[in-house]
Amino acid sequence: MKSLFILLALCTLCFYVQAAVPRTNVQKLAERLDREEPFGNSIWGICAVNVKGDTIVSLNSRRRMVPASNMKLLTTGAALVSLGADYTFKTSFGYTGSIVDSVLVGDLYVIGGGDPTIGNLFSYLPSASSTFGKWLAVLRGAGIKRIEGNVIGDGSYFDGNLRHTDWSSEDERTKDGVVPAGLTWRGKMGDPMPDGPLAAVSHFVNWLSSADTSFTVSGKALQGKAPSAVVTVLHAPEGYRPDSLVMLGSVPSPQLRSLIRTANYESDNFTAETLLKALGLKFKGASDYTSATSALHRGLSPLGVATASTSMRFADGSGLSRKNYVSPAFFVSFLRAMARHAQYKTFLNSIPKLGSGTLKTRMKDSPKSVKDRVYMKSGSMNGVRCFSGYILAGDGNPSRTICFSVLTNNAVASSSKTAQVLDNLIETLALENQ
């Protein structure tokens, strides 16, 4: 009799669990896809909840998977709420010696503070002339017109192992896999100088000599050491310490509100890793990956999802690592919390809308009424296709905004076939709050 009672109780529990599953069109579609290719033999999951808390679809939603570039949403969100939209990285300038009659008789130090926008790799980065013009303004502000010494780049701002051991060699060979040091020039393919402090100061000195600035450097740009665990200055005067310099001033990077858009809209790995390291410095006083990923959990605290994040695994900030493991349900909890945060509009504006950024070619045949409402971050690797973001309500009601995440791992079907299924799934989801 006791075993019969337990069986009846379990059946009743199963009934309520099943009854709790929404019977929306998108839920039915997800359940059908779970039995068919290309998802039938893949690891995948989907979760969508509107801001007021109504579940729209849930299938395998607590399954932790590799999120690829969807990881950038967590990194940028944590940075935004923890550092603030106005936060900037600073490149500082100091010198040894003295300034006599507008001549710096000594060495100029360019001290990196993590600015991820120095270089000419992508068109969305500030131009070299814009960046170097601001650097020159600091020197001119101090009355310097000539340097009779060397220009030395210090890229030691970030500590620890700058290269992530989880990243594939294929990723590291691409320019998008460059690892940020405190001072890094992001150069185009074919640039004879390796990215880093040396390239930054060398390009600056070359720009000074070619930009007709009436500014001269009689010394030479000294080599900056490649990013390492310690100091990235070579051939500096013995006993050099940044706090022993006479400081001239600093130049800020674009504000964080702009940087998170670069990370999400352009899916810029370098910027995302820089933001992760900044979180490490803020909360742990260190920017090695152990400290920085621990700080990412801490950075999610203001959103109320820090406890849940401890059951997820964060390995880096950009999603290049295949050792990140996050569930669709966690992404949705995070997105809902961001939707209720004061920085929501800034965060939303950093995410591509259909037809723009990394989504320029996605869902081309979807109706305009859908395209205008879908903001989502894409993530892809070999066998990995992920999308997480927001679907605004057709009537503009913020409480009906859908926060969603669909993650697929180990997919062996062609990218085009997988994309077609995912597009149909997301469009069906968008029809739930049209």
CSV table of C-alpha atoms in Angstrom, one decimal:
chain,number,residue,atom,x,y,z
A,1,MET,CA,0.0,0.0,0.0
A,2,LYS,CA,2.8,2.4,0.9
A,3,SER,CA,4.6,1.8,-2.5
A,4,LEU,CA,1.3,2.4,-4.3
A,5,PHE,CA,0.9,5.7,-2.5
A,6,ILE,CA,4.4,6.7,-3.5
A,7,LEU,CA,3.7,5.8,-7.1
A,8,LEU,CA,0.5,7.8,-7.1
A,9,ALA,CA,2.3,10.8,-5.6
A,10,LEU,CA,5.0,10.5,-8.2
A,11,CYS,CA,2.4,10.4,-11.0
A,12,THR,CA,0.7,13.5,-9.5
A,13,LEU,CA,4.1,15.3,-9.4
A,14,CYS,CA,4.8,14.4,-13.0
A,15,PHE,CA,1.4,15.7,-14.0
A,16,TYR,CA,2.1,19.1,-12.3
A,17,VAL,CA,5.6,19.2,-13.8
A,18,GLN,CA,4.2,18.6,-17.3
A,19,ALA,CA,1.3,21.0,-16.7
A,20,ALA,CA,3.9,23.7,-15.9
A,21,VAL,CA,5.5,23.4,-19.3
A,22,PRO,CA,4.0,26.1,-21.6
A,23,ARG,CA,2.0,24.8,-24.6
A,24,THR,CA,3.0,27.6,-26.8
A,25,ASN,CA,3.6,27.2,-30.5
A,26,VAL,CA,7.3,27.6,-30.0
A,27,GLN,CA,7.3,25.0,-27.2
A,28,LYS,CA,5.6,22.5,-29.5
A,29,LEU,CA,8.2,23.3,-32.2
A,30,ALA,CA,11.1,22.8,-29.8
A,31,GLU,CA,9.8,19.5,-28.7
A,32,ARG,CA,9.4,18.3,-32.3
A,33,LEU,CA,12.9,19.5,-33.2
A,34,ASP,CA,14.3,17.6,-30.2
A,35,ARG,CA,13.2,14.4,-32.0
A,36,GLU,CA,14.5,15.3,-35.4
A,37,GLU,CA,17.7,16.2,-37.2
A,38,PRO,CA,19.8,18.3,-36.9
A,39,PHE,CA,19.0,18.6,-33.2
A,40,GLY,CA,17.9,15.0,-32.5
A,41,ASN,CA,21.4,13.8,-31.9
A,42,SER,CA,22.9,17.1,-30.8
A,43,ILE,CA,23.2,18.7,-27.4
A,44,TRP,CA,21.0,21.6,-27.3
A,45,GLY,CA,18.6,23.6,-25.2
A,46,ILE,CA,16.3,26.6,-25.3
A,47,CYS,CA,14.7,28.9,-22.7
A,48,ALA,CA,12.6,32.0,-23.1
A,49,VAL,CA,10.9,34.0,-20.3
A,50,ASN,CA,9.4,37.4,-20.6
A,51,VAL,CA,10.4,40.2,-18.2
A,52,LYS,CA,7.4,39.8,-16.0
A,53,GLY,CA,8.3,36.1,-15.5
A,54,ASP,CA,6.0,34.1,-17.9
A,55,THR,CA,7.8,31.1,-19.4
A,56,ILE,CA,7.4,31.0,-23.2
A,57,VAL,CA,9.5,27.9,-23.9
A,58,SER,CA,11.8,25.6,-21.9
A,59,LEU,CA,13.5,22.5,-23.1
A,60,ASN,CA,16.8,21.2,-21.8
A,61,SER,CA,17.1,24.7,-20.3
A,62,ARG,CA,19.4,23.8,-17.4
A,63,ARG,CA,21.9,21.9,-19.6
A,64,ARG,CA,25.3,23.6,-19.5
A,65,MET,CA,26.9,24.0,-22.9
A,66,VAL,CA,29.8,25.8,-24.6
A,67,PRO,CA,28.3,29.3,-25.4
A,68,ALA,CA,31.0,30.6,-27.8
A,69,SER,CA,30.6,34.4,-28.2
A,70,ASN,CA,27.4,34.5,-26.2
A,71,MET,CA,29.9,34.6,-23.3
A,72,LYS,CA,30.5,38.3,-24.3
A,73,LEU,CA,27.0,39.1,-23.0
A,74,LEU,CA,28.0,38.1,-19.5
A,75,THR,CA,31.4,39.9,-19.6
A,76,THR,CA,30.0,43.1,-21.0
A,77,GLY,CA,27.0,43.1,-18.6
A,78,ALA,CA,29.1,42.5,-15.6
A,79,ALA,CA,31.5,45.2,-16.7
A,80,LEU,CA,28.7,47.7,-17.3
A,81,VAL,CA,27.1,47.3,-13.9
A,82,SER,CA,30.3,47.0,-12.0
A,83,LEU,CA,32.5,49.6,-13.7
A,84,GLY,CA,29.9,52.0,-15.1
A,85,ALA,CA,29.1,53.2,-18.6
A,86,ASP,CA,31.6,56.2,-18.3
A,87,TYR,CA,34.6,54.0,-17.3
A,88,THR,CA,37.7,54.4,-19.4
A,89,PHE,CA,41.2,52.9,-19.7
A,90,LYS,CA,44.0,55.4,-19.6
A,91,THR,CA,47.3,55.6,-21.5
A,92,SER,CA,49.7,57.7,-19.4
A,93,PHE,CA,52.9,59.6,-20.2
A,94,GLY,CA,55.9,60.2,-18.0
A,95,TYR,CA,59.5,61.0,-18.4
A,96,THR,CA,63.0,60.9,-16.8
A,97,GLY,CA,65.5,63.7,-17.1
A,98,SER,CA,64.4,67.3,-17.6
A,99,ILE,CA,62.6,69.6,-20.0
A,100,VAL,CA,64.9,72.5,-21.2
A,101,ASP,CA,63.7,75.0,-23.8
A,102,SER,CA,61.0,72.7,-25.1
A,103,VAL,CA,63.4,69.8,-25.3
A,104,LEU,CA,62.9,66.7,-23.2
A,105,VAL,CA,66.5,65.6,-22.4
A,106,GLY,CA,65.6,62.2,-21.2
A,107,ASP,CA,63.3,59.3,-22.0
A,108,LEU,CA,59.6,59.4,-22.6
A,109,TYR,CA,57.5,56.5,-21.2
A,110,VAL,CA,54.2,55.5,-22.7
A,111,ILE,CA,52.5,53.6,-19.9
A,112,GLY,CA,49.6,51.4,-21.1
A,113,GLY,CA,46.5,51.2,-19.0
A,114,GLY,CA,44.7,48.6,-21.1
A,115,ASP,CA,43.1,50.7,-23.9
A,116,PRO,CA,41.8,48.1,-26.4
A,117,THR,CA,41.3,50.5,-29.2
A,118,ILE,CA,44.9,51.3,-30.2
A,119,GLY,CA,45.8,50.2,-33.7
A,120,ASN,CA,44.5,49.9,-37.3
A,121,LEU,CA,43.2,46.4,-37.5
A,122,PHE,CA,39.5,47.1,-37.9
A,123,SER,CA,37.7,50.1,-39.3
A,124,TYR,CA,35.6,50.4,-36.2
A,125,LEU,CA,38.8,51.3,-34.1
A,126,PRO,CA,39.7,54.9,-33.8
A,127,SER,CA,42.2,55.9,-36.5
A,128,ALA,CA,45.9,55.9,-35.7
A,129,SER,CA,46.0,59.7,-36.4
A,130,SER,CA,43.2,60.2,-33.9
A,131,THR,CA,44.9,58.2,-31.2
A,132,PHE,CA,48.4,59.6,-31.8
A,133,GLY,CA,47.1,63.1,-32.1
A,134,LYS,CA,45.8,62.9,-28.5
A,135,TRP,CA,49.1,61.5,-27.4
A,136,LEU,CA,50.9,64.4,-29.0
A,137,ALA,CA,48.6,66.9,-27.4
A,138,VAL,CA,49.8,65.7,-24.0
A,139,LEU,CA,53.4,66.3,-25.0
A,140,ARG,CA,52.6,69.7,-26.4
A,141,GLY,CA,50.7,70.6,-23.3
A,142,ALA,CA,53.9,70.1,-21.4
A,143,GLY,CA,55.7,72.4,-23.9
A,144,ILE,CA,57.7,69.5,-25.4
A,145,LYS,CA,58.6,69.8,-29.1
A,146,ARG,CA,61.6,67.5,-29.2
A,147,ILE,CA,62.8,64.4,-27.4
A,148,GLU,CA,66.5,63.8,-27.0
A,149,GLY,CA,66.2,60.3,-25.7
A,150,ASN,CA,64.1,57.2,-26.2
A,151,VAL,CA,60.4,56.4,-26.3
A,152,ILE,CA,59.7,53.4,-24.2
A,153,GLY,CA,56.5,51.4,-24.1
A,154,ASP,CA,55.3,49.9,-20.8
A,155,GLY,CA,52.7,47.2,-21.2
A,156,SER,CA,52.8,45.7,-17.7
A,157,TYR,CA,49.4,46.9,-16.6
A,158,PHE,CA,47.9,43.4,-16.8
A,159,ASP,CA,49.6,40.7,-14.8
A,160,GLY,CA,49.6,36.9,-15.0
A,161,ASN,CA,49.7,34.7,-18.0
A,162,LEU,CA,48.3,36.8,-20.8
A,163,ARG,CA,47.8,33.9,-23.2
A,164,HIS,CA,44.9,31.6,-22.3
A,165,THR,CA,45.9,27.9,-22.2
A,166,ASP,CA,42.4,26.8,-23.4
A,167,TRP,CA,42.5,28.7,-26.7
A,168,SER,CA,43.2,26.7,-29.8
A,169,SER,CA,46.3,27.5,-31.8
A,170,GLU,CA,44.1,28.3,-34.7
A,171,ASP,CA,42.4,31.1,-32.8
A,172,GLU,CA,45.8,32.4,-31.6
A,173,ARG,CA,47.1,32.7,-35.2
A,174,THR,CA,44.3,35.1,-36.1
A,175,LYS,CA,44.4,38.8,-35.4
A,176,ASP,CA,41.1,38.4,-33.5
A,177,GLY,CA,42.8,36.1,-31.1
A,178,VAL,CA,45.4,38.7,-30.0
A,179,VAL,CA,45.9,38.8,-26.2
A,180,PRO,CA,45.6,42.2,-24.6
A,181,ALA,CA,48.6,43.6,-22.7
A,182,GLY,CA,48.5,46.9,-20.9
A,183,LEU,CA,49.8,48.6,-24.1
A,184,THR,CA,49.0,46.8,-27.4
A,185,TRP,CA,49.0,48.0,-31.0
A,186,ARG,CA,46.5,46.0,-32.9
A,187,GLY,CA,48.0,45.8,-36.3
A,188,LYS,CA,46.9,44.4,-39.7
A,189,MET,CA,48.1,41.2,-41.1
A,190,GLY,CA,51.6,41.6,-42.6
A,191,ASP,CA,52.7,44.3,-40.1
A,192,PRO,CA,56.4,43.4,-39.5
A,193,MET,CA,56.2,44.3,-35.8
A,194,PRO,CA,54.4,42.0,-33.4
A,195,ASP,CA,51.5,43.5,-31.6
A,196,GLY,CA,52.4,44.9,-28.3
A,197,PRO,CA,54.2,47.8,-26.6
A,198,LEU,CA,57.0,48.0,-29.1
A,199,ALA,CA,54.6,48.3,-32.0
A,200,ALA,CA,52.6,50.9,-30.2
A,201,VAL,CA,55.6,53.2,-29.6
A,202,SER,CA,57.2,52.5,-32.9
A,203,HIS,CA,54.1,53.4,-34.9
A,204,PHE,CA,53.8,56.5,-32.7
A,205,VAL,CA,57.4,57.6,-33.5
A,206,ASN,CA,56.9,56.9,-37.2
A,207,TRP,CA,53.7,58.9,-37.2
A,208,LEU,CA,55.4,61.8,-35.6
A,209,SER,CA,58.0,61.9,-38.3
A,210,SER,CA,55.5,61.6,-41.1
A,211,ALA,CA,52.6,63.7,-39.9
A,212,ASP,CA,54.5,67.0,-40.4
A,213,THR,CA,54.0,67.8,-36.7
A,214,SER,CA,57.3,69.7,-36.3
A,215,PHE,CA,58.0,67.3,-33.5
A,216,THR,CA,61.3,65.3,-33.5
A,217,VAL,CA,62.7,62.3,-31.7
A,218,SER,CA,66.5,62.0,-31.7
A,219,GLY,CA,66.6,58.6,-30.0
A,220,LYS,CA,64.9,55.5,-31.1
A,221,ALA,CA,61.9,53.5,-29.9
A,222,LEU,CA,63.2,50.8,-27.6
A,223,GLN,CA,61.8,47.4,-27.8
A,224,GLY,CA,58.9,46.5,-25.6
A,225,LYS,CA,58.9,43.0,-24.4
A,226,ALA,CA,56.1,40.7,-25.7
A,227,PRO,CA,53.3,40.4,-23.2
A,228,SER,CA,54.5,38.3,-20.3
A,229,ALA,CA,53.8,37.6,-16.6
A,230,VAL,CA,56.1,40.3,-15.4
A,231,VAL,CA,57.2,43.7,-16.8
A,232,THR,CA,57.0,44.4,-20.5
A,233,VAL,CA,59.8,47.0,-20.8
A,234,LEU,CA,63.2,46.1,-22.2
A,235,HIS,CA,66.3,48.3,-22.0
A,236,ALA,CA,64.7,50.6,-19.6
A,237,PRO,CA,67.1,52.5,-17.3
A,238,GLU,CA,68.1,50.4,-14.4
A,239,GLY,CA,65.9,50.8,-11.4
A,240,TYR,CA,62.9,52.1,-13.5
A,241,ARG,CA,59.7,52.3,-11.6
A,242,PRO,CA,56.5,54.0,-13.0
A,243,ASP,CA,56.1,55.9,-9.7
A,244,SER,CA,59.6,57.4,-10.2
A,245,LEU,CA,58.7,59.2,-13.4
A,246,VAL,CA,57.6,62.8,-13.8
A,247,MET,CA,54.0,62.4,-15.1
A,248,LEU,CA,52.7,64.5,-17.9
A,249,GLY,CA,49.1,63.4,-18.2
A,250,SER,CA,47.0,60.6,-19.7
A,251,VAL,CA,44.7,59.9,-22.6
A,252,PRO,CA,41.4,58.0,-22.0
A,253,SER,CA,40.0,55.3,-24.2
A,254,PRO,CA,36.5,55.5,-25.5
A,255,GLN,CA,34.0,55.1,-22.7
A,256,LEU,CA,32.8,51.6,-21.6
A,257,ARG,CA,29.4,52.2,-23.2
A,258,SER,CA,31.2,52.3,-26.5
A,259,LEU,CA,33.6,49.4,-25.7
A,260,ILE,CA,30.8,47.0,-24.8
A,261,ARG,CA,29.2,47.8,-28.2
A,262,THR,CA,32.5,46.9,-29.9
A,263,ALA,CA,32.6,43.7,-28.0
A,264,ASN,CA,29.0,42.7,-28.7
A,265,TYR,CA,28.0,44.4,-32.0
A,266,GLU,CA,31.4,43.6,-33.7
A,267,SER,CA,32.0,40.4,-31.6
A,268,ASP,CA,35.5,41.7,-30.7
A,269,ASN,CA,37.3,39.1,-28.7
A,270,PHE,CA,40.2,41.5,-27.7
A,271,THR,CA,37.9,44.0,-26.1
A,272,ALA,CA,35.9,41.4,-24.2
A,273,GLU,CA,39.1,39.9,-22.8
A,274,THR,CA,40.2,43.4,-21.8
A,275,LEU,CA,37.0,44.0,-19.9
A,276,LEU,CA,37.4,40.7,-18.1
A,277,LYS,CA,40.9,41.7,-17.0
A,278,ALA,CA,39.5,45.0,-15.8
A,279,LEU,CA,37.0,43.1,-13.6
A,280,GLY,CA,39.9,41.1,-12.2
A,281,LEU,CA,41.8,44.2,-11.2
A,282,LYS,CA,38.7,45.8,-9.6
A,283,PHE,CA,37.6,42.8,-7.5
A,284,LYS,CA,40.7,40.7,-7.1
A,285,GLY,CA,43.6,43.2,-7.6
A,286,ALA,CA,44.9,40.9,-10.3
A,287,SER,CA,44.1,40.2,-13.9
A,288,ASP,CA,45.3,36.6,-14.4
A,289,TYR,CA,42.6,34.4,-15.7
A,290,THR,CA,41.9,32.6,-12.4
A,291,SER,CA,41.4,36.0,-10.7
A,292,ALA,CA,39.5,37.5,-13.6
A,293,THR,CA,37.0,34.7,-14.1
A,294,SER,CA,36.4,34.7,-10.3
A,295,ALA,CA,35.8,38.4,-10.5
A,296,LEU,CA,33.3,37.9,-13.3
A,297,HIS,CA,31.1,35.9,-10.8
A,298,ARG,CA,31.5,38.8,-8.4
A,299,GLY,CA,30.7,41.3,-11.1
A,300,LEU,CA,27.3,39.6,-11.6
A,301,SER,CA,26.4,40.2,-7.9
A,302,PRO,CA,24.5,43.5,-8.5
A,303,LEU,CA,22.2,41.6,-10.8
A,304,GLY,CA,21.3,39.0,-8.2
A,305,VAL,CA,22.6,36.0,-10.3
A,306,ALA,CA,25.9,35.5,-8.6
A,307,THR,CA,24.8,32.5,-6.6
A,308,ALA,CA,23.4,30.8,-9.7
A,309,SER,CA,26.6,31.6,-11.6
A,310,THR,CA,28.7,29.4,-9.3
A,311,SER,CA,27.2,26.4,-11.0
A,312,MET,CA,28.4,27.7,-14.4
A,313,ARG,CA,32.0,27.6,-15.6
A,314,PHE,CA,33.6,30.8,-16.9
A,315,ALA,CA,37.0,30.3,-18.5
A,316,ASP,CA,37.5,33.5,-20.4
A,317,GLY,CA,35.7,36.7,-21.4
A,318,SER,CA,35.2,36.3,-25.1
A,319,GLY,CA,34.0,32.7,-25.5
A,320,LEU,CA,37.0,31.5,-27.4
A,321,SER,CA,37.6,28.8,-24.8
A,322,ARG,CA,35.7,25.5,-25.1
A,323,LYS,CA,35.8,25.2,-21.3
A,324,ASN,CA,33.1,27.8,-20.7
A,325,TYR,CA,29.9,26.1,-19.7
A,326,VAL,CA,26.6,28.0,-19.3
A,327,SER,CA,23.0,27.0,-19.5
A,328,PRO,CA,20.2,28.7,-21.5
A,329,ALA,CA,18.3,29.2,-18.2
A,330,PHE,CA,21.2,31.1,-16.7
A,331,PHE,CA,21.5,33.3,-19.7
A,332,VAL,CA,17.8,34.1,-19.4
A,333,SER,CA,18.1,34.9,-15.7
A,334,PHE,CA,21.0,37.2,-16.5
A,335,LEU,CA,19.1,38.9,-19.4
A,336,ARG,CA,16.0,39.4,-17.3
A,337,ALA,CA,18.1,41.0,-14.5
A,338,MET,CA,19.8,43.3,-17.0
A,339,ALA,CA,16.3,44.2,-18.5
A,340,ARG,CA,15.4,45.6,-15.0
A,341,HIS,CA,18.7,47.3,-14.4
A,342,ALA,CA,19.3,51.1,-14.8
A,343,GLN,CA,21.9,50.3,-17.5
A,344,TYR,CA,19.5,48.2,-19.6
A,345,LYS,CA,19.2,50.6,-22.5
A,346,THR,CA,23.0,51.0,-22.8
A,347,PHE,CA,23.3,47.2,-22.7
A,348,LEU,CA,20.5,46.7,-25.3
A,349,ASN,CA,22.1,49.2,-27.7
A,350,SER,CA,25.4,47.2,-27.6
A,351,ILE,CA,23.7,44.1,-29.0
A,352,PRO,CA,23.2,43.7,-32.8
A,353,LYS,CA,19.6,43.9,-34.1
A,354,LEU,CA,18.7,41.7,-37.0
A,355,GLY,CA,20.2,43.1,-40.2
A,356,SER,CA,23.1,44.8,-38.5
A,357,GLY,CA,26.5,44.0,-37.1
A,358,THR,CA,27.2,40.3,-37.0
A,359,LEU,CA,23.5,39.6,-37.8
A,360,LYS,CA,23.7,41.4,-41.2
A,361,THR,CA,22.8,38.3,-43.1
A,362,ARG,CA,20.6,36.5,-40.5
A,363,MET,CA,16.9,35.9,-41.1
A,364,LYS,CA,16.8,37.9,-44.3
A,365,ASP,CA,13.3,36.5,-45.2
A,366,SER,CA,11.7,37.3,-41.8
A,367,PRO,CA,9.0,40.0,-41.9
A,368,LYS,CA,10.1,43.5,-40.9
A,369,SER,CA,7.8,43.3,-37.8
A,370,VAL,CA,10.1,40.6,-36.5
A,371,LYS,CA,13.4,42.0,-37.7
A,372,ASP,CA,12.8,45.3,-35.9
A,373,ARG,CA,12.3,43.6,-32.6
A,374,VAL,CA,15.0,41.0,-32.3
A,375,TYR,CA,18.3,41.9,-30.6
A,376,MET,CA,20.7,39.0,-30.1
A,377,LYS,CA,24.3,38.0,-29.8
A,378,SER,CA,25.5,35.2,-32.0
A,379,GLY,CA,28.1,32.6,-31.1
A,380,SER,CA,29.7,30.0,-33.3
A,381,MET,CA,32.5,27.5,-33.4
A,382,ASN,CA,32.9,24.2,-35.1
A,383,GLY,CA,29.7,22.3,-34.0
A,384,VAL,CA,28.5,25.2,-31.9
A,385,ARG,CA,25.7,27.6,-32.8
A,386,CYS,CA,24.2,29.9,-30.2
A,387,PHE,CA,21.9,32.9,-29.9
A,388,SER,CA,20.9,34.8,-26.8
A,389,GLY,CA,19.2,38.2,-26.4
A,390,TYR,CA,15.9,40.1,-26.4
A,391,ILE,CA,12.7,40.2,-28.5
A,392,LEU,CA,10.9,43.4,-27.9
A,393,ALA,CA,7.1,43.3,-27.7
A,394,GLY,CA,5.1,44.4,-30.7
A,395,ASP,CA,3.0,46.7,-28.5
A,396,GLY,CA,6.1,48.2,-26.9
A,397,ASN,CA,5.2,46.9,-23.4
A,398,PRO,CA,8.5,46.4,-21.6
A,399,SER,CA,7.1,43.6,-19.4
A,400,ARG,CA,6.4,41.5,-22.5
A,401,THR,CA,10.0,41.7,-23.8
A,402,ILE,CA,11.2,38.1,-24.2
A,403,CYS,CA,14.6,37.2,-22.9
A,404,PHE,CA,15.8,34.1,-24.7
A,405,SER,CA,18.7,31.7,-25.2
A,406,VAL,CA,19.1,28.8,-27.6
A,407,LEU,CA,22.4,26.9,-27.5
A,408,THR,CA,23.5,24.0,-29.7
A,409,ASN,CA,26.6,21.9,-29.3
A,410,ASN,CA,28.0,18.9,-31.2
A,411,ALA,CA,25.9,19.8,-34.2
A,412,VAL,CA,27.1,17.8,-37.2
A,413,ALA,CA,24.7,19.1,-39.8
A,414,SER,CA,25.8,21.8,-42.2
A,415,SER,CA,25.9,25.4,-40.9
A,416,SER,CA,23.2,26.4,-43.4
A,417,LYS,CA,20.8,23.7,-42.3
A,418,THR,CA,21.3,24.4,-38.6
A,419,ALA,CA,20.9,28.2,-39.3
A,420,GLN,CA,17.6,27.6,-41.1
A,421,VAL,CA,16.2,25.6,-38.2
A,422,LEU,CA,17.4,28.2,-35.7
A,423,ASP,CA,16.0,31.1,-37.7
A,424,ASN,CA,12.6,29.4,-37.8
A,425,LEU,CA,12.7,28.7,-34.1
A,426,ILE,CA,13.6,32.4,-33.3
A,427,GLU,CA,11.0,33.7,-35.7
A,428,THR,CA,8.3,31.5,-34.1
A,429,LEU,CA,9.4,32.8,-30.7
A,430,ALA,CA,9.0,36.4,-31.9
A,431,LEU,CA,5.5,35.7,-32.9
A,432,GLU,CA,4.6,35.0,-29.2
A,433,ASN,CA,4.8,38.7,-28.3
A,434,GLN,CA,4.0,40.4,-31.6
